[in-house]
Short mmCIF file of C-alpha atoms in Angstrom, two decimals:
data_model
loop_
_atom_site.label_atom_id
_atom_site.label_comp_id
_atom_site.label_asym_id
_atom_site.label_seq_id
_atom_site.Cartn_x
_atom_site.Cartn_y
_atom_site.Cartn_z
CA UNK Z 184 -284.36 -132.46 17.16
CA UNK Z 185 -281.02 -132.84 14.30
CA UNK Z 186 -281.32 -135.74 12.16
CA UNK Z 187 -279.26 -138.33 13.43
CA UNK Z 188 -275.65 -138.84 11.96
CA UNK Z 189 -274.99 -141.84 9.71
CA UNK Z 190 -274.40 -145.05 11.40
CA UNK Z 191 -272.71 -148.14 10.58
CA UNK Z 192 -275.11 -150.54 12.05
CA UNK Z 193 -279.43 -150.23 11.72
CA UNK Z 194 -282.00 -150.80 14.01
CA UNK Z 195 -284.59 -153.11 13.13
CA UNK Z 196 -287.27 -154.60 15.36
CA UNK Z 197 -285.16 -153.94 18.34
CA UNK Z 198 -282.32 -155.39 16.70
CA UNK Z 199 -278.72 -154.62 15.77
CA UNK Z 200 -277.99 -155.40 11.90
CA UNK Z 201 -275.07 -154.64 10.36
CA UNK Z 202 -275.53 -152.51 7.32
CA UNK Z 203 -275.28 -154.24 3.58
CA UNK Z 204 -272.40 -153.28 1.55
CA UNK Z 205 -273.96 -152.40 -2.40
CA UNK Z 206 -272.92 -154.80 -4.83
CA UNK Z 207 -270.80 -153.84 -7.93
CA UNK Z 208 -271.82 -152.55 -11.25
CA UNK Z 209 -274.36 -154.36 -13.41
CA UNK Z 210 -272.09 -155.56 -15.94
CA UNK Z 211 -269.59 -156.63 -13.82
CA UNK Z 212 -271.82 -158.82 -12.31
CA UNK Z 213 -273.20 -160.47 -15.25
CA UNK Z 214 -269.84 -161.09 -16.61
CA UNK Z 215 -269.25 -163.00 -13.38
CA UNK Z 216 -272.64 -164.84 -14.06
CA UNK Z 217 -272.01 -165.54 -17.29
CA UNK Z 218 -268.84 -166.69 -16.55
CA UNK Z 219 -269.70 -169.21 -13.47
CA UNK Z 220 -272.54 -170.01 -16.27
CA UNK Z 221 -270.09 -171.14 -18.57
CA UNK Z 222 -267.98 -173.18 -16.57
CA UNK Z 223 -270.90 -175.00 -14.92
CA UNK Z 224 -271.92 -175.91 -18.60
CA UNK Z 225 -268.70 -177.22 -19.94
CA UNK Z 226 -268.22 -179.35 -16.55
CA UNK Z 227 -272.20 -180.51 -16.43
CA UNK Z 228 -272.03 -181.64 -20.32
CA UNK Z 229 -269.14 -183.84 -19.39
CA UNK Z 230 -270.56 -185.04 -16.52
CA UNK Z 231 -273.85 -186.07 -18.20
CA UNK Z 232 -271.77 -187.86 -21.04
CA UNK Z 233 -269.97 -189.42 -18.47
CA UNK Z 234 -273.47 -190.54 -16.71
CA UNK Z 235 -274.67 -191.88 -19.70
CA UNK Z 236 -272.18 -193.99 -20.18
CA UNK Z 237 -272.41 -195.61 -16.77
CA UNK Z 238 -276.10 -195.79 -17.10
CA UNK Z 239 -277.65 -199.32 -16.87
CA UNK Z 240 -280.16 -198.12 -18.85
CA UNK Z 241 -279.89 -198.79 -22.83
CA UNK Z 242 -277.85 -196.04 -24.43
CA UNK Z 243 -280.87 -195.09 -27.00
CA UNK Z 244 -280.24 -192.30 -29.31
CA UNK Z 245 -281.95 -190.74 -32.92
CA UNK Z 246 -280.55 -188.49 -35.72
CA UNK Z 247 -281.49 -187.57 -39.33
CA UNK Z 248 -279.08 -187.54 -41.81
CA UNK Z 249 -280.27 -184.88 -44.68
CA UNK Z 250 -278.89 -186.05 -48.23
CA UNK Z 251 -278.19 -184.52 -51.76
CA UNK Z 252 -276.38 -184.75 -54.47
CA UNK Z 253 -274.55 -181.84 -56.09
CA UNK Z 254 -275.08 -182.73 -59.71
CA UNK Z 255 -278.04 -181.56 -60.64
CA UNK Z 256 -279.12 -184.71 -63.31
CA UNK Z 257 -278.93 -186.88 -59.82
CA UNK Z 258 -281.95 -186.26 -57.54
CA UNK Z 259 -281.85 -188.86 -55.08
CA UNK Z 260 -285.21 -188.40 -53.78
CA UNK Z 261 -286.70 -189.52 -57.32
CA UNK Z 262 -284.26 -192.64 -57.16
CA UNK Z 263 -284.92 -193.65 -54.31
CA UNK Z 264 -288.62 -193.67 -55.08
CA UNK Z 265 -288.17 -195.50 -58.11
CA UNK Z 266 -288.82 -199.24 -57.22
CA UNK Z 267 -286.64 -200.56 -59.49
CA UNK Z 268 -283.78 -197.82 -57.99
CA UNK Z 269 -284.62 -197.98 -54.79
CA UNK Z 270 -282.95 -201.64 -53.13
CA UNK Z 271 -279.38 -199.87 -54.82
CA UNK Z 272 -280.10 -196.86 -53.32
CA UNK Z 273 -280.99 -198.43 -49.94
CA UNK Z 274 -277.87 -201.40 -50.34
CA UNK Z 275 -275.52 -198.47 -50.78
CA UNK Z 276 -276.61 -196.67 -47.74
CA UNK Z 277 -276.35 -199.81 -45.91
CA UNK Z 278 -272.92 -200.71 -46.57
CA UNK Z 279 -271.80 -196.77 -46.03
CA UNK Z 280 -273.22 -196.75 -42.57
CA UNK Z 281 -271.35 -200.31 -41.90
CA UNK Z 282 -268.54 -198.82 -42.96
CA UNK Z 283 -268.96 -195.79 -40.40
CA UNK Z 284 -269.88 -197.88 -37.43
CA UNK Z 285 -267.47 -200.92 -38.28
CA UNK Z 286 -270.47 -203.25 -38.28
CA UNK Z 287 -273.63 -204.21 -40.12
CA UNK Z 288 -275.67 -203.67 -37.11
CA UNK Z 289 -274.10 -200.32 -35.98
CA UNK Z 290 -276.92 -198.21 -36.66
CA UNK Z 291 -280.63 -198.75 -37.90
CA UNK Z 292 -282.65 -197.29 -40.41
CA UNK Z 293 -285.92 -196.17 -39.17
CA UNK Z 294 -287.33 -194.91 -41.99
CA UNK Z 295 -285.96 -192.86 -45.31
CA UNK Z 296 -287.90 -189.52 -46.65
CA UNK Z 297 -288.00 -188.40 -49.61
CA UNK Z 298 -288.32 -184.36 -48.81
CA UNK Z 299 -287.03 -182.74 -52.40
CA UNK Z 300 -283.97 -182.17 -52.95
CA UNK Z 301 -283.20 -184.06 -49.90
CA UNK Z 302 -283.27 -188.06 -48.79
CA UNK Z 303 -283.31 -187.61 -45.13
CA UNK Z 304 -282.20 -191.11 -42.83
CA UNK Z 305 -283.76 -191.34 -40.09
CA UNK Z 306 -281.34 -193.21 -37.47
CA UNK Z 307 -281.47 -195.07 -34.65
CA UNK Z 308 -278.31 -195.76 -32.42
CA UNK Z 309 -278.18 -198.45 -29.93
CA UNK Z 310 -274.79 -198.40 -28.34
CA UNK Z 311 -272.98 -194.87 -27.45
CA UNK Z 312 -269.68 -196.38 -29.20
CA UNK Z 313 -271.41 -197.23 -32.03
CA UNK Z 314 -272.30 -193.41 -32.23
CA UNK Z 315 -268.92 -192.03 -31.51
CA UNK Z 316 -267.40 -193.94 -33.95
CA UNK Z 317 -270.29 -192.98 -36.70
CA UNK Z 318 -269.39 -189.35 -35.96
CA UNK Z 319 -265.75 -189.60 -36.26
CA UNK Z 320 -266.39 -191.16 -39.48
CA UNK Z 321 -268.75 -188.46 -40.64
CA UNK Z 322 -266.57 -185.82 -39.21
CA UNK Z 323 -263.48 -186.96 -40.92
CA UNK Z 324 -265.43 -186.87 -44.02
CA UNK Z 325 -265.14 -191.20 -44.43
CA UNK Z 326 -268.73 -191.48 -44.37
CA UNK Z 327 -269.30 -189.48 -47.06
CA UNK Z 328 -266.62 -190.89 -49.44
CA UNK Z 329 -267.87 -194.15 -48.64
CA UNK Z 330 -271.77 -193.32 -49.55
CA UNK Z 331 -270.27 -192.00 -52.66
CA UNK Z 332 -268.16 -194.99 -54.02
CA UNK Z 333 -271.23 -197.09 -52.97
CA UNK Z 334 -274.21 -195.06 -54.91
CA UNK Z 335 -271.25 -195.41 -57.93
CA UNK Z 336 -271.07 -198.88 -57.65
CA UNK Z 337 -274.86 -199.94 -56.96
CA UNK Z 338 -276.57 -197.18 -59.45
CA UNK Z 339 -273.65 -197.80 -61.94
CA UNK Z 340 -272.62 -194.33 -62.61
CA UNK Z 341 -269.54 -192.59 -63.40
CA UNK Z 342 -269.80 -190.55 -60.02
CA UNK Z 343 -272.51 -189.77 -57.03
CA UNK Z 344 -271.13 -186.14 -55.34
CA UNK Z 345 -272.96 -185.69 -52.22
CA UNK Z 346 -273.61 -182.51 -49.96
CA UNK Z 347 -274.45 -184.12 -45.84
CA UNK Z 348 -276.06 -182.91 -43.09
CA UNK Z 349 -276.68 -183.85 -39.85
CA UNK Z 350 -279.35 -183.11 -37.06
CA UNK Z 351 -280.62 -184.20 -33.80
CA UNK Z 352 -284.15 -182.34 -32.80
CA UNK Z 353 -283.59 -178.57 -33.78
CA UNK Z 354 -279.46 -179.11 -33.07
CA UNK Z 355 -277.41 -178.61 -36.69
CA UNK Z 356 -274.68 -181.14 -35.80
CA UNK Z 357 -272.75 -180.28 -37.84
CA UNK Z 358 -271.34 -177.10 -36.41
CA UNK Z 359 -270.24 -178.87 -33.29
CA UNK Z 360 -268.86 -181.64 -34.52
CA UNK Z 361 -265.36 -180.46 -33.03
CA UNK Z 362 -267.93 -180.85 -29.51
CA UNK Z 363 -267.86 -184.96 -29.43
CA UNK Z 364 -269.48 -185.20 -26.25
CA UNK Z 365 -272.33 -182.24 -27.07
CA UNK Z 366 -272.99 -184.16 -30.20
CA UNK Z 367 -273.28 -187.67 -27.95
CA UNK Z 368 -275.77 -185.61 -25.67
CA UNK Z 369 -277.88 -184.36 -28.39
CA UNK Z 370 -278.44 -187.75 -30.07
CA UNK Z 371 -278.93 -189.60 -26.82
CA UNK Z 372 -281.68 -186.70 -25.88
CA UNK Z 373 -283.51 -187.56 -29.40
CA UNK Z 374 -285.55 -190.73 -28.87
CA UNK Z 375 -287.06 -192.75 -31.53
CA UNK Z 376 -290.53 -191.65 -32.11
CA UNK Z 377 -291.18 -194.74 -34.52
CA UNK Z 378 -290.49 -198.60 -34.90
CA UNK Z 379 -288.71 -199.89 -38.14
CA UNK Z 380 -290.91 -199.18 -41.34
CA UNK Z 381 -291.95 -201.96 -42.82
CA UNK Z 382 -290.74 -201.11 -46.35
CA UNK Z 383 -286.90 -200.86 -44.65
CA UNK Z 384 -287.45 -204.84 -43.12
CA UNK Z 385 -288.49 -205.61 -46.97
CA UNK Z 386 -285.26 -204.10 -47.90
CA UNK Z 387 -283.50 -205.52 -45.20
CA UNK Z 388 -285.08 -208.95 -46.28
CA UNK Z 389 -284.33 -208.56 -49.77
CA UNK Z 390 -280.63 -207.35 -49.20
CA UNK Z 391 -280.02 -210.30 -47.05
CA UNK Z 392 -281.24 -213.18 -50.00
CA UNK Z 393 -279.72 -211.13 -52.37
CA UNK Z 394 -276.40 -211.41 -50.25
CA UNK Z 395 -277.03 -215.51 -49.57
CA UNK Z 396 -277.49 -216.08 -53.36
CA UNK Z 397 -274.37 -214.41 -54.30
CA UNK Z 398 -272.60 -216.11 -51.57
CA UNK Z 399 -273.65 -219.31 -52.78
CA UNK Z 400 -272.85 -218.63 -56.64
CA UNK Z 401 -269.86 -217.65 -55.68
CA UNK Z 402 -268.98 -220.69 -53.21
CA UNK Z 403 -269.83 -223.33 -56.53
CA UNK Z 404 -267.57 -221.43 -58.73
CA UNK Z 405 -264.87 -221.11 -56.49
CA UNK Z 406 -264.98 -225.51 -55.73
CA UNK Z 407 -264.81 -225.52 -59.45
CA UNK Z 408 -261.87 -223.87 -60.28
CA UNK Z 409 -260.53 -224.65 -57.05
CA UNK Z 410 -257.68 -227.29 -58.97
CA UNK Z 411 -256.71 -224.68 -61.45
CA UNK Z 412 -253.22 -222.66 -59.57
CA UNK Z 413 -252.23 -219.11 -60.83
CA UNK Z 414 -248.80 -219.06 -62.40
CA UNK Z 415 -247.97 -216.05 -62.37
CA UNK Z 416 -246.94 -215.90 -58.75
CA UNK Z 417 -244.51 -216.79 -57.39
CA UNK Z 418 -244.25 -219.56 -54.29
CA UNK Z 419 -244.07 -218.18 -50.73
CA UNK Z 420 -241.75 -216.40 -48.99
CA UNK Z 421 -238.51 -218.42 -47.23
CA UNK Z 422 -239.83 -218.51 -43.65
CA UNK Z 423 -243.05 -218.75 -44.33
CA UNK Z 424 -245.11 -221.19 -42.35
CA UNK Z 425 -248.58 -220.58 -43.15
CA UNK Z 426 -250.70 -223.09 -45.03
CA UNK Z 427 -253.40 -221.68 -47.09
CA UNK Z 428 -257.01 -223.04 -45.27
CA UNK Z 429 -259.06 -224.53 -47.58
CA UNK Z 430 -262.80 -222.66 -46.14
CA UNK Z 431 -262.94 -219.28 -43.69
CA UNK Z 432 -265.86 -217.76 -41.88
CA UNK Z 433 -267.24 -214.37 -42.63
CA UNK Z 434 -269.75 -212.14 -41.19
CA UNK Z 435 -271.13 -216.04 -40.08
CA UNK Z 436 -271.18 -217.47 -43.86
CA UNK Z 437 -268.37 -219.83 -44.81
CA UNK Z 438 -266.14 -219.16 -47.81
CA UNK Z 439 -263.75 -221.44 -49.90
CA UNK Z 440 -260.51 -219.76 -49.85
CA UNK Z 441 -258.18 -218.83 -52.98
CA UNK Z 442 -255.27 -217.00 -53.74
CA UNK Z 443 -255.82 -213.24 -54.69
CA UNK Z 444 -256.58 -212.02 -58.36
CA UNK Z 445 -255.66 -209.32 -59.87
CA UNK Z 446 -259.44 -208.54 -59.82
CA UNK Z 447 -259.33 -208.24 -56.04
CA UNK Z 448 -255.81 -206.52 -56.65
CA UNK Z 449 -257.36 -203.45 -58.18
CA UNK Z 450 -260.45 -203.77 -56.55
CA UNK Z 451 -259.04 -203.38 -52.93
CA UNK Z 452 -256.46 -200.34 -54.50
CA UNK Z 453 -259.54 -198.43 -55.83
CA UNK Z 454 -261.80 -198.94 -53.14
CA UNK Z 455 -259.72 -198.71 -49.96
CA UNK Z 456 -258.87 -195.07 -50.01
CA UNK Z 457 -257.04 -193.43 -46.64
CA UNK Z 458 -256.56 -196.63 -44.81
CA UNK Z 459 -254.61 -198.63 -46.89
CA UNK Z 460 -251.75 -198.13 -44.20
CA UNK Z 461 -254.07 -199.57 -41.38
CA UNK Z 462 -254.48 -203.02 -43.82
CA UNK Z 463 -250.66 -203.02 -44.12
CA UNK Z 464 -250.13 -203.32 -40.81
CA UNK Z 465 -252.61 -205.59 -40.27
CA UNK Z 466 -251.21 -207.65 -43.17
CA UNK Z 467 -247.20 -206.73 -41.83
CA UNK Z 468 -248.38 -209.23 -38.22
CA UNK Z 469 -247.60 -212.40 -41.08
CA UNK Z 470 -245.18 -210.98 -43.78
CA UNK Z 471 -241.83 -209.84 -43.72
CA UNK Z 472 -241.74 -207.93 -46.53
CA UNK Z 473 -244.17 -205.31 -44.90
CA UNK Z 474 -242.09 -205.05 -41.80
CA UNK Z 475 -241.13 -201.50 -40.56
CA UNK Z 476 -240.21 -199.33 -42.12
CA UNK Z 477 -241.67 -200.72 -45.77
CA UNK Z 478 -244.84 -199.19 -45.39
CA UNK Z 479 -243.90 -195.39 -44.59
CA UNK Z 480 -241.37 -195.91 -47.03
CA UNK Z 481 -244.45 -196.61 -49.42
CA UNK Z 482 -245.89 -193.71 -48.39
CA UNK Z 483 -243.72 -191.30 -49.23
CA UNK Z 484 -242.06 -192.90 -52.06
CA UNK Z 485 -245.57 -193.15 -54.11
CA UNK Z 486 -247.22 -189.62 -52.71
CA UNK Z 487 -247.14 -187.80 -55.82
CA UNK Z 488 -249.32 -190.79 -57.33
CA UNK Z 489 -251.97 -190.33 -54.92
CA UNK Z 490 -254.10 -193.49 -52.62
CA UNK Z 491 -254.79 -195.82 -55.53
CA UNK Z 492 -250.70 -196.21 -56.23
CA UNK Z 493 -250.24 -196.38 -52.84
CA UNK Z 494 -252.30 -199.26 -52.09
CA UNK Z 495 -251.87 -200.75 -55.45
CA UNK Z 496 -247.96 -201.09 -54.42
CA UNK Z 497 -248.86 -202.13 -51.09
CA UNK Z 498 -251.13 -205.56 -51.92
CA UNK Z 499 -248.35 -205.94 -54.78
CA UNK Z 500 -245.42 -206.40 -52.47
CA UNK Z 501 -247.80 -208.48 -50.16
CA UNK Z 502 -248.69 -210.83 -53.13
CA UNK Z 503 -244.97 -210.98 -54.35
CA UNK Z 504 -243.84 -211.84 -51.35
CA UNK Z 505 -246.46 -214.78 -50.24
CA UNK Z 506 -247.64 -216.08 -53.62
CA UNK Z 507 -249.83 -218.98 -53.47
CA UNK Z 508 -250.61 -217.79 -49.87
CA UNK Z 509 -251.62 -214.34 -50.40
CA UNK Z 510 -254.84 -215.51 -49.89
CA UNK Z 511 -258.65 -213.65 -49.94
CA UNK Z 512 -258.98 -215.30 -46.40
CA UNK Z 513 -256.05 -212.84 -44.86
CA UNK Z 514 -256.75 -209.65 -47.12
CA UNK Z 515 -260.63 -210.41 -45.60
CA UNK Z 516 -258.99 -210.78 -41.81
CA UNK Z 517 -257.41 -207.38 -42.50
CA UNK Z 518 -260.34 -205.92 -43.62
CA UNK Z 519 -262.29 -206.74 -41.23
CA UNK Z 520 -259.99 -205.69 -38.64
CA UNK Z 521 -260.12 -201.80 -39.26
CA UNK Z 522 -263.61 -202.10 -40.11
CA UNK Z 523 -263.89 -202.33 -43.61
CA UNK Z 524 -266.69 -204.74 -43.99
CA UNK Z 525 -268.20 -203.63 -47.40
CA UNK Z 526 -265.18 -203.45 -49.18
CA UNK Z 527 -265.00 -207.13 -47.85
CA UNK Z 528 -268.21 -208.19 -49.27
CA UNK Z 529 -267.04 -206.48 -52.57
CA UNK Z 530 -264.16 -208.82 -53.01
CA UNK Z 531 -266.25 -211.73 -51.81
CA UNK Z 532 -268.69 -210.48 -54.76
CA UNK Z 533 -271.79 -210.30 -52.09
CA UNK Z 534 -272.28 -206.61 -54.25
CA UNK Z 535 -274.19 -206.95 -57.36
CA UNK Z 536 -275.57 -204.49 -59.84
CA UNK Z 537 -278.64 -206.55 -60.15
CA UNK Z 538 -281.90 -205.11 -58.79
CA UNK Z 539 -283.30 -206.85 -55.90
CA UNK Z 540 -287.32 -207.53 -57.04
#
């Protein structure tokens, strides 16, 4: 009997099945695989940002922020272990992170190791906001200028260059930063595998009376002098129908008012670096003479001169214009506004090179 001829449907347990067409080459298939693969991951990591936002669950996430400095006569591990170094050390990080976050409770310190060369932060993050607006501020780079003016100001040095890195379990942050979301995902997926340490609540503790004392040192000096006027400003602006108050409330302490210095002048044009525009337009809500287009015109008129001239000219046109009320209360406001609490405290002299014992 001939072998039968080729047949376009099988036989199989007394059944007609049609016959399988082959599938393509290997590599053509996992192309296609790789590519459904990649899709599926771009549109899942959304999704689970997306689901952790709507969570009702606590939006609980952990990093470590690796530190160094890249002059080699500054090893910040051996300052920060230094007891009489170590409240500046941990006041500067403090303020930094406040400054990332926009608030003094943005983040918490867990715990800081001292790993040579490297102070690594451990960091806990509460509210997924909170986080995004951390890494913004560490992307952009504002994180680490801030860390460096602060470990200038609290260690009293001439200047603190710093090398940062960030991670989250075995993910380097740092080269997906671009990746908000991924970044979001990572954190949340690291959980806090400690409570507080107890030597950051005795720095916490010690920062706060440290902050209280100044506050109130500074509150009897300023009811002092609070007859004495500054002549050389002029008197407000024609049109201008605010009163100086006499107190204000910050960060829930109470202030006496007063009408900028030229301490707070040069203070606020050292230390407020790429946002002085933000402040001006802040300011600009109560003072003509910051109205469109006066601060672009700034801008580019003072360029060459760099941020300090910039903001220098800005606060000067502000205290021109207002006089007697171009008060700390509204430079504070502004402040505050765009998130620039430690540069607040600075000019409310709640920073102090003292050690805290």
């Amino acid at each position: 009997m001939g072998r039968p001829a080729p047949a376009e449907r099988a036989v199989t347990a007394g059944r007609w099945l049609p016959r399988l067409q082959p599938l393509g080459p290997l590599p053509s298939r996992l192309s296609l695989l790789q590519e459904l693969s990649s899709g599926l991951t771009a549109k899942d990591s959304g999704q689970r940002v997306l689901k952790m936002a709507n969570s009702s669950a606590p939006w609980i996430g952990c990093a470590y922020l690796f530190l160094q400095s890249t002059c080699k006569t500054i090893i910040l591990p051996s300052l920060y272990e230094s007891s009489q170094k170590r409240p500046s050390v941990f006041k500067a990080l403090k303020l930094a992170l406040a400054d990332s976050t926009g608030s003094m409770n943005g983040v918490d310190m867990l715990k800081v190791h001292c790993s040579h060369p490297h102070l690594i932060v451990q960091l806990k993050f509460c509210k997924q906001e909170n986080c995004r607006r951390f890494l913004q501020s560490y992307r952009e780079g504002v994180l680490q200028e801030s860390l460096q003016n602060h470990l200038q100001l609290s260690l009293a040095m001439s200047a603190v260059p710093l090398e940062m890195e960030l991670k989250a379990g075995s993910e380097h942050l740092d080269s997906m930063l671009k990746d908000e979301d991924r970044c979001l995902e990572c954190i949340y997926r690291e959980k806090p595998d400690r409570l507080r340490d107890e030597e950051i609540t005795k720095l916490e503790e010690c920062l706060k009376r440290l902050i209280v004392h100044q506050s109130i040192n500074n509150t009897t000096a300023l009811k002092d002098c609070a007859s004495l006027n500054s002549p050389s400003l002029p008197g407000p602006s024609q049109g201008n129908s605010l009163s100086p108050q006499v107190t204000f409330t910050f960060q829930g302490q109470e202030f006496a008012n007063r009408t900028l210095t030229p301490d707070d002048h040069q203070k606020f044009a050292k230390l407020v670096s790429k946002k002085w525009k933000q402040v001006g337009r802040s300011l600009q809500k109560n003072c003509r003479a910051l109205r469109d287009p006066v601060i672009d015109n700034l801008a580019l008129e003072y360029d060459r001169e760099g941020l300090y001239e910039q903001a220098y000219q800005l606060l000067l046109r502000f205290r021109q214009s207002e006089g007697k009320a171009a008060t700390i209360a509204r430079l504070i406001a502004a402040l505050e506004e765009n998130g620039l609490i430690s540069l607040a405290e600075e000019l409310l002299g709640l920073h102090s090179n003292e050690d805290c014992s």
